[in-house]
Amino acid sequence: MASKRKLKIGFIGGGHRGPGLLDLLLEMDDVVVTCVCDLYEDRAKDMVKKCTEKGKPEPKCYLDYLQLLDENVENNLDAVIAPTAWESHVRIACDVMECGLPVAFEVGGACSLDDCWNLVRVSEATGMQCMMLENCCYGRPEMAMLKLIKEGLFGEVVHCEGGYHHDLREEICCGEENRHYRLRNFKTRNGELYPTHELGPIAKWLGLNRGNRMISLTATASKARGLNVWAKEHKGADHPLATYNFNEGDVVTTVIKCANGETIVLTHDCSLYRPYSRGNVIQGTKGIYMEDKHSLSIQGMTPEKGGWDSETWVELDQLWDKIEHPLWKKFQEAGVKGGHGGMDFLVLRAFIEAIRDNKLVPIDVYDTASWMAITPLSEDSIAKGSAPVAIPDFTNGLWLQPDRPYDKGTYCLEEICKPGKL
Amino acid sequence: MASKRKLKIGFIGGGHRGPGLLDLLLEMDDVVVTCVCDLYEDRAKDMVKKCTEKGKPEPKCYLDYLQLLDENVENNLDAVIAPTAWESHVRIACDVMECGLPVAFEVGGACSLDDCWNLVRVSEATGMQCMMLENCCYGRPEMAMLKLIKEGLFGEVVHCEGGYHHDLREEICCGEENRHYRLRNFKTRNGELYPTHELGPIAKWLGLNRGNRMISLTATASKARGLNVWAKEHKGADHPLATYNFNEGDVVTTVIKCANGETIVLTHDCSLYRPYSRGNVIQGTKGIYMEDKHSLSIQGMTPEKGGWDSETWVELDQLWDKIEHPLWKKFQEAGVKGGHGGMDFLVLRAFIEAIRDNKLVPIDVYDTASWMAITPLSEDSIAKGSAPVAIPDFTNGLWLQPDRPYDKGTYCLEEICKPGKL
């Protein structure tokens, strides 16, 4: 790899998830960050400092990403990575692709269906790749479950669940101070605002956009109480957020139906006290996985059930040697690195190596668009009293070809086990 | 109690849940079973045998419940208990009430909304009480959670979940041999067929029909695969059920919205391999309960969370002395008896003592009708592609009075802790 020229990366977005991703890039020998950008000058300068402190070349520094593109697209960039606010992902990604560059951006939902179609149309028209950096697709248990599904251990999968169960009351209620976009979204919107941490892995389990697809959904929001209670306790009864009428319900439940008959239940749950979970459940004809129990129960693998209250769950920790995904075996041998237990590193490498080697990315523009579309579609459904809404086929029929060529990229979840990938 | 005359009970339905309930009745000194009935002669005779073997008077034996009513209503009956097939509950209950007798029947959903209204109208017109014997309302953890909710430990409750997660593949696929009604229901219907084990306790937690009510739902069904797979494995590939196109989806998800803004997610899941669970979840502004973890996490009660993956769950088994419901404390001191961990006994005593003492039953006709209505309404929603459907107010406005008098009966879940009830 050292013989190859370094991949020149532009990095847009120095808040929140940005610094962690930049750290990972700065540890990669085949990458050079040539320019950085943030709306806020302090954050942009922090990124420059981070680069030079690690002994890397000083990147050019911008407050306007269009200027970054304008001045660097000719000969200073191979790709752009944009961990920006949810609302800006699509706008930036389309501008990058229009410049003739591939782009990766952070997770988050779209604001409109039109945004999702834009992403697809611009990618198709320019031939530029667009990848959401959905780290949870590369999570250790998520990948183990993918392996078990492919091996048929669950029988035929008929139902999956996932949630973003994350007590973010402090982050949200301090959104003014910490310049976080979640606050304005929770004030004004009501929907499944953050679907991809759970939907990404589920999409891989169910082969979505590869012989299967999501066809419709309903969404239902609970009342909004959690943020008021938190603000009252931590900022005082007189603080505006203690009585603000937040639009976003504390718990938003979205139920998706797939073309092949599977159901998916997603839960958005970020404004109540609770321990963290992504709440994954997989149910097949012969087995069940439940993240909250950190356990599997597979017919035949576990003792057969007895009476009505029999318990036949087996903890994952007793099973890793049987269930570990080959990529994760290698990753552990090589030494797990990066945030969130290693999955941030894996998803970033997937993008970098695909672009470096001129291969196709594993989470493509159709995946990205269809996962992001759940957000505006859930808002539609809630606005219509939980009416079912159709989910568009962003592939325009390509999903009928399960083995279509663009699915063979580096770190494609079916391909990552081949030698020499790490 | 021995000084009081015995309550004369007619018992209709000797299959499945019938024998267990009859056993419990036969152990009660203040009850005499005067007549029994079943469509099948062998089952009817088994019930007679059961009575005489326990040294009780021989009950009159019928194959036709209308004949039972006709010949005994004058002076041989104080109430009727009917653990019959789902489809017959309402018909039998209305006929009993028309005869001027109170009635209790087993759990199960209704077949039509009209059935539910019939129940209410007949009960109101005759003044006769009608109670669903929803044993899970009296479950030990369910009652402990009711206590904690009333004490405010969860803060304001905003979301509840429950499911009937029960691998019934053998019972269903052997429905011809064992004369079980589930088989014909799974062949022909598609909906939340069995909502009350989870919805009953949730209704008590959320105060449904007492200052709150369910206003709308959506339902979504997965494909049906589990029964085919089971039948093929256990009865052979040539058996009709190995390829029968079952209507009932393996996993049916129903999302209910309440008048006070809470959401409820119900899951019907009886035709896949899996360990049993009722899948209860309670989420409030300050705490969460999850049955599948057999654990609670309450802000303040448990160590405060640390990072994104912190775990602050505490097992119920470490908490019983703090969380036990007073009724259950007494029940344990007196010696827990009866099936399903004691809750069958409690719910049956609740009915018997309410009728004996001329009090109002704790699960009344409005609760019964509204819980049973979820079944036909979920079928409606699924038939319309998961369209939202309105849930009627069976109380016609009585729910606006949280403290209305009829809620003060024996074993009313708020009343059961008073002395002398056991």
Short mmCIF file of N, CA and C in Angstrom, two decimals, chain B residues 344-398:
data_model
loop_
_atom_site.label_atom_id
_atom_site.label_comp_id
_atom_site.label_asym_id
_atom_site.label_seq_id
_atom_site.Cartn_x
_atom_site.Cartn_y
_atom_site.Cartn_z
N ASP B 344 -53.82 -16.97 37.83
CA ASP B 344 -55.13 -17.55 37.49
C ASP B 344 -56.05 -17.55 38.69
N PHE B 345 -55.48 -17.90 39.85
CA PHE B 345 -56.26 -17.93 41.09
C PHE B 345 -56.76 -16.53 41.44
N LEU B 346 -55.86 -15.55 41.36
CA LEU B 346 -56.23 -14.19 41.76
C LEU B 346 -57.36 -13.63 40.90
N VAL B 347 -57.26 -13.82 39.60
CA VAL B 347 -58.27 -13.22 38.74
C VAL B 347 -59.62 -13.90 38.93
N LEU B 348 -59.59 -15.22 39.18
CA LEU B 348 -60.83 -15.95 39.39
C LEU B 348 -61.48 -15.53 40.72
N ARG B 349 -60.66 -15.41 41.77
CA ARG B 349 -61.19 -14.93 43.05
C ARG B 349 -61.78 -13.52 42.92
N ALA B 350 -61.14 -12.70 42.09
CA ALA B 350 -61.65 -11.33 41.91
C ALA B 350 -63.08 -11.36 41.41
N PHE B 351 -63.36 -12.24 40.45
CA PHE B 351 -64.72 -12.36 39.93
C PHE B 351 -65.66 -12.95 40.98
N ILE B 352 -65.24 -14.07 41.56
CA ILE B 352 -66.10 -14.78 42.53
C ILE B 352 -66.48 -13.85 43.68
N GLU B 353 -65.51 -13.16 44.26
CA GLU B 353 -65.79 -12.33 45.43
C GLU B 353 -66.61 -11.10 45.08
N ALA B 354 -66.38 -10.55 43.90
CA ALA B 354 -67.20 -9.40 43.48
C ALA B 354 -68.66 -9.81 43.38
N ILE B 355 -68.91 -10.96 42.77
CA ILE B 355 -70.29 -11.42 42.60
C ILE B 355 -70.88 -11.82 43.97
N ARG B 356 -70.11 -12.57 44.74
CA ARG B 356 -70.56 -13.02 46.07
C ARG B 356 -70.94 -11.83 46.96
N ASP B 357 -70.09 -10.78 46.93
CA ASP B 357 -70.29 -9.64 47.82
C ASP B 357 -71.09 -8.51 47.16
N ASN B 358 -71.59 -8.78 45.96
CA ASN B 358 -72.39 -7.78 45.24
C ASN B 358 -71.60 -6.48 45.01
N LYS B 359 -70.35 -6.64 44.62
CA LYS B 359 -69.51 -5.49 44.27
C LYS B 359 -69.24 -5.48 42.77
N LEU B 360 -68.52 -4.46 42.38
CA LEU B 360 -68.27 -4.34 40.94
C LEU B 360 -66.95 -5.01 40.58
N VAL B 361 -66.92 -5.65 39.43
CA VAL B 361 -65.72 -6.41 39.02
C VAL B 361 -64.61 -5.45 38.59
N PRO B 362 -63.33 -5.84 38.76
CA PRO B 362 -62.22 -4.93 38.46
C PRO B 362 -61.91 -4.79 36.96
N ILE B 363 -62.25 -5.82 36.20
CA ILE B 363 -62.10 -5.71 34.74
C ILE B 363 -63.51 -5.73 34.20
N ASP B 364 -64.04 -4.54 33.88
CA ASP B 364 -65.46 -4.46 33.61
C ASP B 364 -65.77 -4.62 32.13
N VAL B 365 -67.02 -4.45 31.80
CA VAL B 365 -67.44 -4.71 30.41
C VAL B 365 -66.78 -3.72 29.45
N TYR B 366 -66.48 -2.50 29.91
CA TYR B 366 -65.84 -1.52 29.02
C TYR B 366 -64.39 -1.90 28.75
N ASP B 367 -63.70 -2.37 29.83
CA ASP B 367 -62.33 -2.87 29.63
C ASP B 367 -62.37 -4.07 28.68
N THR B 368 -63.25 -5.00 28.99
CA THR B 368 -63.34 -6.22 28.20
C THR B 368 -63.60 -5.90 26.73
N ALA B 369 -64.58 -5.05 26.47
CA ALA B 369 -64.95 -4.73 25.08
C ALA B 369 -63.81 -4.01 24.37
N SER B 370 -63.17 -3.05 25.05
CA SER B 370 -62.14 -2.27 24.35
C SER B 370 -60.88 -3.10 24.11
N TRP B 371 -60.55 -3.99 25.04
CA TRP B 371 -59.38 -4.84 24.80
C TRP B 371 -59.66 -5.83 23.66
N MET B 372 -60.87 -6.41 23.67
CA MET B 372 -61.22 -7.39 22.63
C MET B 372 -61.33 -6.75 21.25
N ALA B 373 -61.65 -5.45 21.23
CA ALA B 373 -61.84 -4.74 19.96
C ALA B 373 -60.55 -4.62 19.17
N ILE B 374 -59.41 -4.71 19.86
CA ILE B 374 -58.13 -4.58 19.15
C ILE B 374 -58.01 -5.64 18.04
N THR B 375 -58.60 -6.80 18.27
CA THR B 375 -58.48 -7.86 17.26
C THR B 375 -59.16 -7.50 15.94
N PRO B 376 -60.48 -7.24 15.92
CA PRO B 376 -61.07 -6.87 14.62
C PRO B 376 -60.51 -5.56 14.05
N LEU B 377 -60.15 -4.62 14.93
CA LEU B 377 -59.60 -3.36 14.40
C LEU B 377 -58.23 -3.59 13.75
N SER B 378 -57.44 -4.49 14.33
CA SER B 378 -56.14 -4.78 13.71
C SER B 378 -56.35 -5.50 12.37
N GLU B 379 -57.36 -6.36 12.31
CA GLU B 379 -57.66 -7.02 11.03
C GLU B 379 -58.08 -5.98 9.98
N ASP B 380 -58.91 -5.02 10.41
CA ASP B 380 -59.31 -3.93 9.51
C ASP B 380 -58.09 -3.20 8.97
N SER B 381 -57.18 -2.82 9.88
CA SER B 381 -56.02 -2.03 9.49
C SER B 381 -55.15 -2.81 8.50
N ILE B 382 -54.90 -4.07 8.80
CA ILE B 382 -54.07 -4.89 7.90
C ILE B 382 -54.75 -5.02 6.54
N ALA B 383 -56.07 -5.23 6.56
CA ALA B 383 -56.80 -5.36 5.29
C ALA B 383 -56.70 -4.08 4.46
N LYS B 384 -56.53 -2.95 5.14
CA LYS B 384 -56.43 -1.67 4.42
C LYS B 384 -54.97 -1.24 4.28
N GLY B 385 -54.03 -2.16 4.29
CA GLY B 385 -52.62 -1.79 4.10
C GLY B 385 -52.05 -0.99 5.26
N SER B 386 -52.42 -1.35 6.48
CA SER B 386 -51.95 -0.71 7.71
C SER B 386 -52.53 0.69 7.92
N ALA B 387 -53.65 0.97 7.32
CA ALA B 387 -54.31 2.27 7.54
C ALA B 387 -54.68 2.44 9.02
N PRO B 388 -54.60 3.67 9.53
CA PRO B 388 -55.04 3.90 10.91
C PRO B 388 -56.55 3.73 11.02
N VAL B 389 -56.98 3.08 12.10
CA VAL B 389 -58.42 2.96 12.35
C VAL B 389 -58.71 3.49 13.75
N ALA B 390 -59.86 4.12 13.89
CA ALA B 390 -60.25 4.69 15.18
C ALA B 390 -60.71 3.58 16.12
N ILE B 391 -60.42 3.75 17.38
CA ILE B 391 -60.89 2.81 18.41
C ILE B 391 -62.06 3.48 19.13
N PRO B 392 -63.24 2.85 19.11
CA PRO B 392 -64.42 3.50 19.70
C PRO B 392 -64.26 3.71 21.21
N ASP B 393 -65.02 4.67 21.71
CA ASP B 393 -65.12 4.85 23.16
C ASP B 393 -66.31 4.04 23.65
N PHE B 394 -66.03 2.83 24.12
CA PHE B 394 -67.11 1.95 24.55
C PHE B 394 -67.79 2.46 25.81
N THR B 395 -67.14 3.38 26.54
CA THR B 395 -67.77 3.91 27.76
C THR B 395 -68.74 5.06 27.45
N ASN B 396 -68.76 5.52 26.21
CA ASN B 396 -69.56 6.70 25.86
C ASN B 396 -69.35 7.84 26.87
N GLY B 397 -68.10 8.13 27.11
CA GLY B 397 -67.77 9.29 27.94
C GLY B 397 -67.50 9.03 29.40
N LEU B 398 -67.82 7.82 29.87
CA LEU B 398 -67.56 7.51 31.28
C LEU B 398 -66.07 7.56 31.60
#
